[in-house]
Tab-separated table of C-alpha atoms in Angstrom:
chain	number	residue	atom	x	y	z
A	449	MET	CA	87.502	127.620	115.081
A	450	SER	CA	85.953	124.601	116.790
A	451	SER	CA	85.968	124.652	120.567
A	452	THR	CA	87.754	121.828	122.424
A	453	SER	CA	84.472	120.715	124.019
A	454	ASN	CA	83.025	119.974	120.591
A	455	LYS	CA	85.940	117.775	119.454
A	456	MET	CA	85.850	113.969	119.338
A	457	GLY	CA	88.250	111.559	120.993
A	458	LEU	CA	89.895	108.316	119.844
A	459	MET	CA	86.744	106.219	120.194
A	460	GLY	CA	84.610	108.615	118.170
A	461	LEU	CA	87.263	108.957	115.456
A	462	THR	CA	87.921	105.201	115.224
A	463	THR	CA	84.175	104.692	114.992
A	464	ILE	CA	83.839	107.167	112.124
A	465	VAL	CA	86.745	105.555	110.248
A	466	THR	CA	85.278	102.077	110.823
A	467	VAL	CA	81.799	103.208	109.803
A	468	ASN	CA	83.171	104.924	106.699
A	469	MET	CA	84.728	101.630	105.655
A	470	MET	CA	82.374	98.961	106.936
A	471	GLY	CA	79.073	100.755	106.764
A	472	SER	CA	79.292	101.240	103.020
A	473	GLY	CA	81.877	98.895	101.599
A	474	ILE	CA	80.662	95.525	102.779
A	475	ILE	CA	76.890	95.926	102.486
A	476	LEU	CA	76.532	94.904	98.813
A	477	LEU	CA	79.998	93.456	98.302
A	478	PRO	CA	79.158	89.727	98.618
A	479	SER	CA	76.697	90.075	95.730
A	480	SER	CA	79.147	92.078	93.617
A	481	LEU	CA	81.960	89.543	94.114
A	482	ALA	CA	79.628	86.616	93.444
A	483	VAL	CA	79.215	87.828	89.865
A	484	THR	CA	82.771	86.563	89.259
A	485	GLY	CA	82.604	83.721	91.784
A	486	GLY	CA	84.288	82.739	95.015
A	487	ILE	CA	87.712	83.003	93.349
A	488	ALA	CA	87.292	86.791	93.490
A	489	LEU	CA	87.799	86.434	97.246
A	490	LEU	CA	91.533	86.183	96.474
A	491	ALA	CA	91.391	89.922	95.829
A	492	TRP	CA	90.851	90.327	99.591
A	493	VAL	CA	94.360	89.023	100.273
A	494	VAL	CA	96.002	91.580	97.989
A	495	THR	CA	93.683	94.369	99.096
A	496	ALA	CA	94.107	93.680	102.816
A	497	LEU	CA	97.897	93.839	102.519
A	498	GLY	CA	97.685	96.991	100.418
A	499	ALA	CA	95.207	98.590	102.808
A	500	LEU	CA	97.450	97.888	105.793
A	501	ALA	CA	100.383	99.483	103.959
A	502	ILE	CA	98.232	102.523	103.199
A	503	ALA	CA	97.008	102.682	106.796
A	504	TYR	CA	100.584	102.512	108.119
A	505	ALA	CA	101.718	105.278	105.759
A	506	PHE	CA	98.754	107.477	106.663
A	507	ALA	CA	99.390	106.792	110.346
A	508	LYS	CA	102.961	108.066	109.957
A	509	CYS	CA	101.759	111.093	107.989
A	510	GLY	CA	99.170	111.852	110.669
A	511	MET	CA	101.700	111.404	113.452
A	512	TYR	CA	104.144	113.986	112.077
A	513	CYS	CA	101.820	116.323	110.177
A	514	THR	CA	98.852	117.539	112.197
A	515	ASP	CA	97.937	120.440	109.905
A	516	ASP	CA	94.224	120.715	109.112
A	517	GLY	CA	93.311	119.039	105.853
A	518	GLY	CA	94.510	115.460	106.271
A	519	MET	CA	95.604	114.085	102.887
A	520	SER	CA	95.604	117.548	101.313
A	521	ALA	CA	97.991	118.856	103.971
A	522	TYR	CA	100.282	115.853	103.472
A	523	ALA	CA	100.314	116.365	99.678
A	524	GLU	CA	101.253	120.034	100.042
A	525	LYS	CA	104.415	119.103	101.935
A	526	ALA	CA	105.879	117.474	98.818
A	527	HIS	CA	104.008	118.905	95.867
A	528	GLY	CA	103.134	122.467	96.842
A	529	LYS	CA	99.941	124.448	97.164
A	530	SER	CA	98.381	123.223	93.925
A	531	SER	CA	98.414	119.634	95.187
A	532	PHE	CA	96.509	120.729	98.305
A	533	PHE	CA	93.761	121.912	96.002
A	534	ILE	CA	93.851	118.880	93.669
A	535	ALA	CA	93.823	116.466	96.608
A	536	SER	CA	90.926	118.321	98.239
A	537	TYR	CA	89.042	118.629	94.965
A	538	THR	CA	89.369	114.964	93.916
A	539	TYR	CA	88.609	113.733	97.426
A	540	TYR	CA	85.571	115.983	97.539
A	541	VAL	CA	84.317	114.605	94.209
A	542	CYS	CA	85.029	111.049	95.362
A	543	LEU	CA	82.973	111.503	98.519
A	544	VAL	CA	80.069	113.011	96.600
A	545	ILE	CA	80.052	109.905	94.377
A	546	SER	CA	80.514	107.640	97.399
A	547	ALA	CA	77.555	109.208	99.181
A	548	VAL	CA	75.282	108.343	96.258
A	549	ALA	CA	76.684	104.790	96.113
A	550	ILE	CA	75.986	104.321	99.826
A	551	ALA	CA	72.445	105.645	99.390
A	552	VAL	CA	71.975	103.127	96.573
A	553	SER	CA	73.134	100.369	98.960
A	554	CYS	CA	70.655	101.553	101.566
A	555	VAL	CA	67.800	101.481	99.073
A	556	GLY	CA	68.751	97.913	98.146
A	557	TYR	CA	68.093	96.841	101.726
A	558	LEU	CA	65.045	99.093	102.134
A	559	GLU	CA	63.379	97.379	99.176
A	560	TYR	CA	62.679	94.381	101.405
A	561	PHE	CA	60.404	96.506	103.594
A	562	ILE	CA	59.206	98.920	100.898
A	563	PRO	CA	58.729	96.914	97.656
A	564	TRP	CA	57.523	100.087	95.935
A	565	LEU	CA	61.170	101.228	95.759
A	566	LYS	CA	62.107	98.504	93.268
A	567	GLU	CA	59.081	98.743	91.001
A	568	THR	CA	60.807	101.200	88.628
A	569	PRO	CA	64.174	103.012	88.440
A	570	ILE	CA	62.346	106.271	89.221
A	571	HIS	CA	61.040	104.831	92.480
A	572	THR	CA	64.589	103.771	93.387
A	573	PHE	CA	65.765	107.284	92.571
A	574	PHE	CA	63.222	108.823	94.953
A	575	GLY	CA	64.468	106.516	97.693
A	576	VAL	CA	68.074	107.542	97.069
A	577	ILE	CA	67.384	111.288	97.223
A	578	ALA	CA	65.265	110.909	100.386
A	579	ILE	CA	68.137	109.169	102.174
A	580	LEU	CA	70.665	111.761	101.007
A	581	ILE	CA	68.519	114.632	102.278
A	582	ILE	CA	67.742	113.074	105.659
A	583	THR	CA	71.353	112.199	106.462
A	584	MET	CA	72.716	115.554	105.344
A	585	PHE	CA	70.399	117.476	107.643
A	586	ALA	CA	71.290	115.133	110.513
A	587	ASN	CA	74.876	116.434	110.219
A	588	VAL	CA	74.158	120.101	110.853
A	589	ARG	CA	74.681	119.949	114.633
A	590	GLY	CA	78.435	119.443	114.436
A	591	ALA	CA	81.158	116.882	115.117
A	592	ARG	CA	80.111	115.617	118.541
A	593	ILE	CA	76.559	114.741	117.459
A	594	THR	CA	77.821	112.956	114.334
A	595	GLY	CA	80.275	110.979	116.464
A	596	ARG	CA	77.516	109.948	118.873
A	597	ILE	CA	75.182	108.839	116.086
A	598	SER	CA	77.993	106.860	114.437
A	599	THR	CA	78.766	105.127	117.735
A	600	VAL	CA	75.236	103.687	117.640
A	601	THR	CA	74.854	102.960	113.936
A	602	VAL	CA	78.179	101.116	113.641
A	603	TRP	CA	76.608	98.190	115.475
A	604	GLY	CA	74.216	97.815	112.587
A	605	ILE	CA	77.105	96.420	110.550
A	606	ILE	CA	79.418	95.076	113.263
A	607	ILE	CA	76.798	92.697	114.668
A	608	PRO	CA	75.725	90.994	111.420
A	609	VAL	CA	79.098	91.026	109.635
A	610	PHE	CA	81.290	90.210	112.623
A	611	GLY	CA	78.636	87.800	113.892
A	612	LEU	CA	78.533	86.011	110.540
A	613	SER	CA	82.318	85.718	110.481
A	614	LEU	CA	82.168	83.925	113.856
A	615	ILE	CA	79.036	81.750	113.854
A	616	GLY	CA	78.392	81.399	110.124
A	617	TRP	CA	80.824	78.496	109.923
A	618	PHE	CA	78.240	76.251	111.586
A	619	TRP	CA	76.133	76.613	108.409
A	620	PHE	CA	79.084	76.611	106.010
A	621	ASP	CA	78.785	73.946	103.306
A	622	PRO	CA	82.099	73.127	101.550
A	623	LYS	CA	80.151	71.762	98.561
A	624	ILE	CA	78.314	75.085	98.010
A	625	PHE	CA	81.588	76.979	98.372
A	626	SER	CA	83.349	74.628	95.930
A	627	GLU	CA	80.604	74.992	93.316
A	628	ALA	CA	80.770	78.784	93.668
A	629	TRP	CA	84.558	78.991	93.497
A	630	ASN	CA	85.061	79.522	89.766
A	631	PRO	CA	81.783	79.070	87.862
A	632	HIS	CA	83.017	80.992	84.810
A	633	GLY	CA	86.490	79.441	84.566
A	634	VAL	CA	88.434	82.695	84.895
A	635	SER	CA	92.160	82.814	85.671
A	636	VAL	CA	93.486	83.775	89.097
A	637	GLY	CA	94.893	87.028	87.694
A	638	SER	CA	91.567	87.958	86.100
A	639	ALA	CA	89.672	87.116	89.285
A	640	VAL	CA	91.942	89.288	91.430
A	641	TYR	CA	91.686	92.099	88.886
A	642	SER	CA	87.879	91.869	88.781
A	643	GLY	CA	87.602	92.039	92.567
A	644	MET	CA	90.309	94.603	93.231
A	645	ALA	CA	88.303	97.801	92.806
A	646	LEU	CA	85.352	96.382	94.751
A	647	THR	CA	87.450	95.217	97.686
A	648	LEU	CA	89.460	98.447	97.668
A	649	TRP	CA	86.173	100.335	97.850
A	650	ALA	CA	85.494	98.508	101.102
A	651	PHE	CA	88.607	100.091	102.630
A	652	LEU	CA	88.019	103.647	101.450
A	653	GLY	CA	87.791	105.588	104.681
A	654	ILE	CA	91.287	104.758	105.966
A	655	GLU	CA	92.225	108.366	105.326
A	656	SER	CA	89.172	109.932	106.965
A	657	ALA	CA	90.884	110.105	110.357
A	658	GLY	CA	93.380	112.545	108.894
A	659	ALA	CA	90.717	114.453	106.985
A	660	ASN	CA	88.939	115.079	110.294
A	661	SER	CA	92.140	115.964	112.197
A	662	GLY	CA	90.960	119.521	112.846
A	663	THR	CA	88.004	118.233	114.868
A	664	VAL	CA	89.916	115.658	116.940
A	665	GLU	CA	91.383	115.851	120.423
A	666	ASN	CA	95.158	115.158	120.465
A	667	PRO	CA	95.418	114.418	116.702
A	668	LYS	CA	99.101	113.402	116.896
A	669	ARG	CA	98.117	110.362	118.956
A	670	ASN	CA	94.550	109.669	117.884
A	671	VAL	CA	94.781	109.991	114.076
A	672	PRO	CA	97.378	107.216	113.520
A	673	LEU	CA	95.803	104.980	116.151
A	674	ALA	CA	92.363	105.312	114.557
A	675	CYS	CA	93.817	104.451	111.111
A	676	MET	CA	95.451	101.223	112.226
A	677	LEU	CA	92.770	99.995	114.625
A	678	ALA	CA	89.948	100.476	112.136
A	679	THR	CA	91.867	98.870	109.259
A	680	ILE	CA	92.964	95.744	111.157
A	681	PHE	CA	89.480	95.132	112.527
A	682	SER	CA	87.819	95.723	109.156
A	683	ALA	CA	90.248	93.518	107.186
A	684	ALA	CA	89.773	90.495	109.447
A	685	THR	CA	86.005	90.875	109.449
A	686	TYR	CA	85.714	91.381	105.683
A	687	ILE	CA	87.713	88.301	104.767
A	688	ALA	CA	85.932	85.983	107.183
A	689	SER	CA	82.381	87.157	106.468
A	690	THR	CA	82.587	87.196	102.670
A	691	THR	CA	84.173	83.734	102.680
A	692	VAL	CA	81.551	82.141	104.875
A	693	ILE	CA	78.614	83.651	102.974
A	694	GLN	CA	79.900	81.991	99.775
A	695	GLY	CA	79.521	78.647	101.518
A	696	ILE	CA	75.949	79.223	102.643
A	697	ILE	CA	74.137	80.899	99.736
A	698	PRO	CA	74.406	79.359	96.228
A	699	ASN	CA	76.411	81.648	93.985
A	700	ASP	CA	73.697	82.271	91.372
A	701	ILE	CA	71.273	83.429	94.082
A	702	LEU	CA	73.872	85.520	95.897
A	703	ALA	CA	74.907	87.334	92.705
A	704	LYS	CA	71.349	88.631	92.218
A	705	SER	CA	70.663	89.714	95.802
A	706	ASP	CA	70.260	93.387	96.773
A	707	SER	CA	70.486	92.505	100.498
A	708	PRO	CA	72.994	89.644	100.888
A	709	PHE	CA	73.380	89.819	104.663
A	710	GLY	CA	69.642	89.790	105.264
A	711	LEU	CA	69.431	86.825	102.882
A	712	VAL	CA	72.110	84.772	104.625
A	713	PHE	CA	70.692	85.304	108.122
A	714	ALA	CA	67.228	84.340	106.883
A	715	GLN	CA	68.776	81.127	105.526
A	716	MET	CA	70.686	80.446	108.738
A	717	PHE	CA	67.779	81.102	111.098
A	718	ASN	CA	64.406	82.250	109.793
A	719	PRO	CA	62.860	85.117	107.785
A	720	PHE	CA	62.277	87.227	110.904
A	721	VAL	CA	65.979	87.191	111.804
A	722	GLY	CA	66.721	88.107	108.190
A	723	GLU	CA	64.385	91.087	108.516
A	724	VAL	CA	66.134	92.238	111.705
A	725	ILE	CA	69.546	92.016	110.029
A	726	THR	CA	68.242	93.874	106.989
A	727	ALA	CA	66.978	96.674	109.267
A	728	MET	CA	70.367	96.806	110.989
A	729	ALA	CA	72.116	97.039	107.612
A	730	ILE	CA	69.939	100.020	106.744
A	731	LEU	CA	70.978	101.632	110.023
A	732	ALA	CA	74.632	100.996	109.168
A	733	CYS	CA	74.247	102.569	105.720
A	734	VAL	CA	72.716	105.661	107.291
A	735	GLY	CA	75.577	105.896	109.793
A	736	SER	CA	78.151	105.451	107.051
A	737	LEU	CA	76.536	108.150	104.955
A	738	LEU	CA	76.566	110.490	107.953
A	739	GLY	CA	80.297	109.875	108.387
A	740	TRP	CA	81.158	110.445	104.723
A	741	GLN	CA	79.116	113.626	104.474
A	742	PHE	CA	80.617	114.986	107.686
A	743	THR	CA	84.134	114.210	106.428
A	744	ASN	CA	83.488	115.872	103.083
A	745	ALA	CA	82.129	118.986	104.760
A	746	GLN	CA	85.368	119.245	106.745
A	747	VAL	CA	87.537	118.747	103.640
A	748	SER	CA	85.811	121.577	101.783
A	749	LYS	CA	85.836	123.833	104.876
A	750	VAL	CA	89.595	123.492	105.367
A	751	ALA	CA	90.189	124.172	101.658
A	752	ALA	CA	87.948	127.252	101.889
A	753	ASP	CA	89.813	128.467	104.992
A	754	MET	CA	92.967	128.381	102.838
A	755	ARG	CA	91.151	130.299	100.066
A	756	LEU	CA	91.349	127.288	97.737
A	757	PHE	CA	87.590	126.680	97.743
A	758	PRO	CA	84.945	129.438	97.610
A	759	LYS	CA	84.477	131.201	100.961
A	760	ILE	CA	80.903	129.926	101.304
A	761	PHE	CA	82.271	126.463	102.178
A	762	SER	CA	83.888	127.837	105.362
A	763	ASP	CA	80.777	129.530	106.794
A	764	VAL	CA	79.627	127.673	109.918
A	765	ASN	CA	76.469	127.662	111.993
A	766	LYS	CA	76.302	127.889	115.792
A	767	HIS	CA	77.283	124.201	116.033
A	768	ASP	CA	80.496	124.785	114.019
A	769	ALA	CA	79.021	122.844	111.098
A	770	PRO	CA	79.622	124.293	107.578
A	771	PHE	CA	75.906	124.352	106.743
A	772	LYS	CA	76.108	126.246	103.430
A	773	GLY	CA	78.831	123.949	102.168
A	774	MET	CA	76.703	120.978	103.160
A	775	MET	CA	73.810	122.297	101.105
A	776	ILE	CA	76.070	122.691	98.057
A	777	MET	CA	77.298	119.141	98.567
A	778	LEU	CA	73.709	117.908	98.816
A	779	ALA	CA	72.834	119.633	95.545
A	780	LEU	CA	75.752	117.879	93.825
A	781	GLU	CA	74.735	114.512	95.260
A	782	LEU	CA	71.161	114.932	94.076
A	783	SER	CA	72.378	115.916	90.593
A	784	LEU	CA	74.558	112.808	90.425
A	785	ALA	CA	71.670	110.650	91.615
A	786	VAL	CA	69.631	111.839	88.621
A	787	MET	CA	72.437	110.862	86.260
A	788	THR	CA	72.774	107.338	87.654
A	789	ILE	CA	69.216	106.070	87.280
A	790	SER	CA	69.593	102.461	86.124
A	791	PRO	CA	67.263	99.469	85.785
A	792	THR	CA	69.768	97.351	87.744
A	793	LEU	CA	70.589	98.588	91.229
A	794	LEU	CA	73.694	96.403	91.574
A	795	LYS	CA	75.048	97.621	88.228
A	796	GLN	CA	74.432	101.215	89.291
A	797	PHE	CA	76.332	100.554	92.514
A	798	ASN	CA	79.316	98.994	90.722
A	799	VAL	CA	79.645	101.868	88.221
A	800	LEU	CA	79.703	104.404	91.066
A	801	VAL	CA	82.215	102.322	93.020
A	802	ASN	CA	84.688	102.091	90.131
A	803	LEU	CA	84.590	105.837	89.485
A	804	ALA	CA	84.886	106.696	93.188
A	805	VAL	CA	87.852	104.360	93.664
A	806	PHE	CA	89.790	105.785	90.696
A	807	ILE	CA	89.251	109.409	91.707
A	808	ASN	CA	90.188	108.639	95.301
A	809	MET	CA	93.517	107.177	94.219
A	810	VAL	CA	94.601	110.666	93.074
A	811	PRO	CA	94.749	112.185	96.593
A	812	TYR	CA	96.042	108.866	97.947
A	813	ILE	CA	99.066	108.960	95.632
A	814	LEU	CA	99.675	112.692	96.119
A	815	SER	CA	99.632	112.383	99.903
A	816	LEU	CA	101.440	109.054	100.283
A	817	THR	CA	104.356	110.256	98.143
A	818	ALA	CA	104.860	113.043	100.697
A	819	LEU	CA	105.670	110.623	103.529
A	820	GLY	CA	109.425	110.916	102.957
A	821	ILE	CA	109.592	114.684	103.318
A	822	ILE	CA	107.186	114.620	106.278
A	823	MET	CA	109.443	112.186	108.156
A	824	LYS	CA	112.579	114.143	107.166
A	825	GLN	CA	111.107	117.363	108.528
A	826	ALA	CA	110.163	115.527	111.732
A	827	ASN	CA	113.805	114.376	112.071
A	828	VAL	CA	112.872	110.735	112.650
A	829	GLY	CA	115.514	108.046	113.148
A	830	GLN	CA	117.065	106.330	110.129
A	831	LYS	CA	115.434	102.960	110.894
A	832	GLU	CA	111.970	104.500	111.178
A	833	TYR	CA	112.584	106.485	107.997
A	834	ASN	CA	113.671	103.411	106.008
A	835	THR	CA	110.681	101.396	107.193
A	836	GLY	CA	108.321	104.231	106.375
A	837	ILE	CA	109.739	104.637	102.865
A	838	LEU	CA	109.528	100.885	102.181
A	839	VAL	CA	105.933	100.512	103.367
A	840	GLY	CA	104.935	103.838	101.816
A	841	SER	CA	106.310	102.726	98.444
A	842	VAL	CA	104.231	99.549	98.633
A	843	ALA	CA	101.186	101.689	99.436
A	844	VAL	CA	101.777	103.963	96.425
A	845	ILE	CA	102.347	101.104	93.979
A	846	TYR	CA	99.249	99.353	95.289
A	847	SER	CA	97.238	102.571	94.868
A	848	ILE	CA	98.375	102.862	91.246
A	849	TYR	CA	97.310	99.281	90.573
A	850	GLY	CA	94.024	99.961	92.356
A	851	ALA	CA	93.380	102.860	89.969
A	852	TYR	CA	94.194	100.634	86.992
A	853	SER	CA	91.853	97.890	88.220
A	854	THR	CA	88.794	100.154	88.050
A	855	GLY	CA	88.628	99.643	84.297
A	856	GLN	CA	88.843	101.720	81.148
A	857	GLU	CA	85.608	103.670	81.589
A	858	ALA	CA	86.338	104.728	85.177
A	859	VAL	CA	89.922	105.687	84.300
A	860	PHE	CA	88.734	107.779	81.358
A	861	TYR	CA	86.023	109.734	83.184
A	862	GLY	CA	88.106	109.976	86.350
A	863	ALA	CA	91.011	111.475	84.409
A	864	VAL	CA	88.708	114.049	82.797
A	865	ILE	CA	87.302	115.022	86.203
A	866	THR	CA	90.838	115.371	87.595
A	867	LEU	CA	91.953	117.543	84.654
A	868	PHE	CA	89.051	119.897	85.327
A	869	GLY	CA	90.549	120.333	88.793
A	870	TYR	CA	93.710	121.773	87.268
A	871	PHE	CA	91.530	124.035	85.139
A	872	PHE	CA	89.819	125.390	88.267
A	873	TYR	CA	93.130	125.827	90.073
A	874	GLY	CA	94.409	128.033	87.257
A	875	PHE	CA	91.861	130.685	88.269
A	876	ILE	CA	92.784	130.344	91.942
A	877	ALA	CA	96.504	130.716	91.237
A	878	SER	CA	95.978	133.772	89.036
A	879	ARG	CA	93.803	135.420	91.680
A	880	ASP	CA	96.700	135.529	94.121
A	881	ALA	CA	99.386	136.392	91.584
A	882	VAL	CA	101.493	139.509	92.192
A	883	PRO	CA	102.759	141.503	89.150
A	884	ASN	CA	106.503	141.437	88.591
A	885	LYS	CA	108.292	144.700	89.334
A	886	THR	CA	109.956	146.248	86.303
């Protein structure tokens, strides 16, 4: 059990949630959205509203259910023990995929300083595995160290992205934005659909406050606060920054860039400033990866403590970090990195994003549908209950549409991965079965 002195407070938790969202989601997103055109920015409106509904629902879940496990604990309230495992399993798989996607983002920015990384897909692969290894070993000293590192690295994304959303308008050219709005003549519905999974990816991390609840001081207060604060700040910053960048960089150039924020600051000021921003983006990617890996280690540890994951995932070192589980996670990440070698870094990133988003919607839906029973058990007032059910229903419907928007390939492979989870749980359930008395 973690000692109180090694637990993080509201600031550290909000930072991790913000880093989990902003440090990974926004780094390559302007380039990904530019493939469709500026009209894909409309997806931000739908996604921001959906993300706020999800954040509100998770905040209510976290307020009235402080059991270790976050989303998995919420899901168990409504769907039983098997859903705790399925939620933990799918979330674990999602974060393994997400870690590789973040490492790919980091390599995209590193290529500016180390051109060798983009010479061949194999070189890119070596860069990805190096980043995964370095960040995983940086996590082995426990929650407080990870929180401190994240407090520093978050500025690597807050400064350029938030800064761009404020001062970028001085360089904003309505003509460039207009030309980039709909270069391929797609419908509004198609544009929103094409951008939905990508923009939803930018908000993955809303739930990480709850997933880390066992390592947080006063989780009843800090978990819901961290959810809402991080989501509101991130939504406003995302919308402003991705809009302004479309009015500074021509769309055809932006769509091909592996480091869009470095590119836009170089255009606004000079190449040196672009290099500084690129270095800061790398720092943000590293911080985001630290946060995701730390969160995933906690998810698997809690599941192992409940005998739903193998016991090795619950073994901790002297810093209360589940070191053995981290090494297993690292092995899975490196295996996935081998399977995703692609000539096009941006394409590789998008494939990983779609799969991660679909798989993550499984624990989202399982846990969000438990909000009603959680509030009933907490004996909340009728008005609070009705509001929670209304907003929670919006969050669930949005999550289902988010899963649909990832596309046929992601839905197919994500469903297969999820079904394997039920296969694994069959062995767990039979292990604890007691023979009927005759």
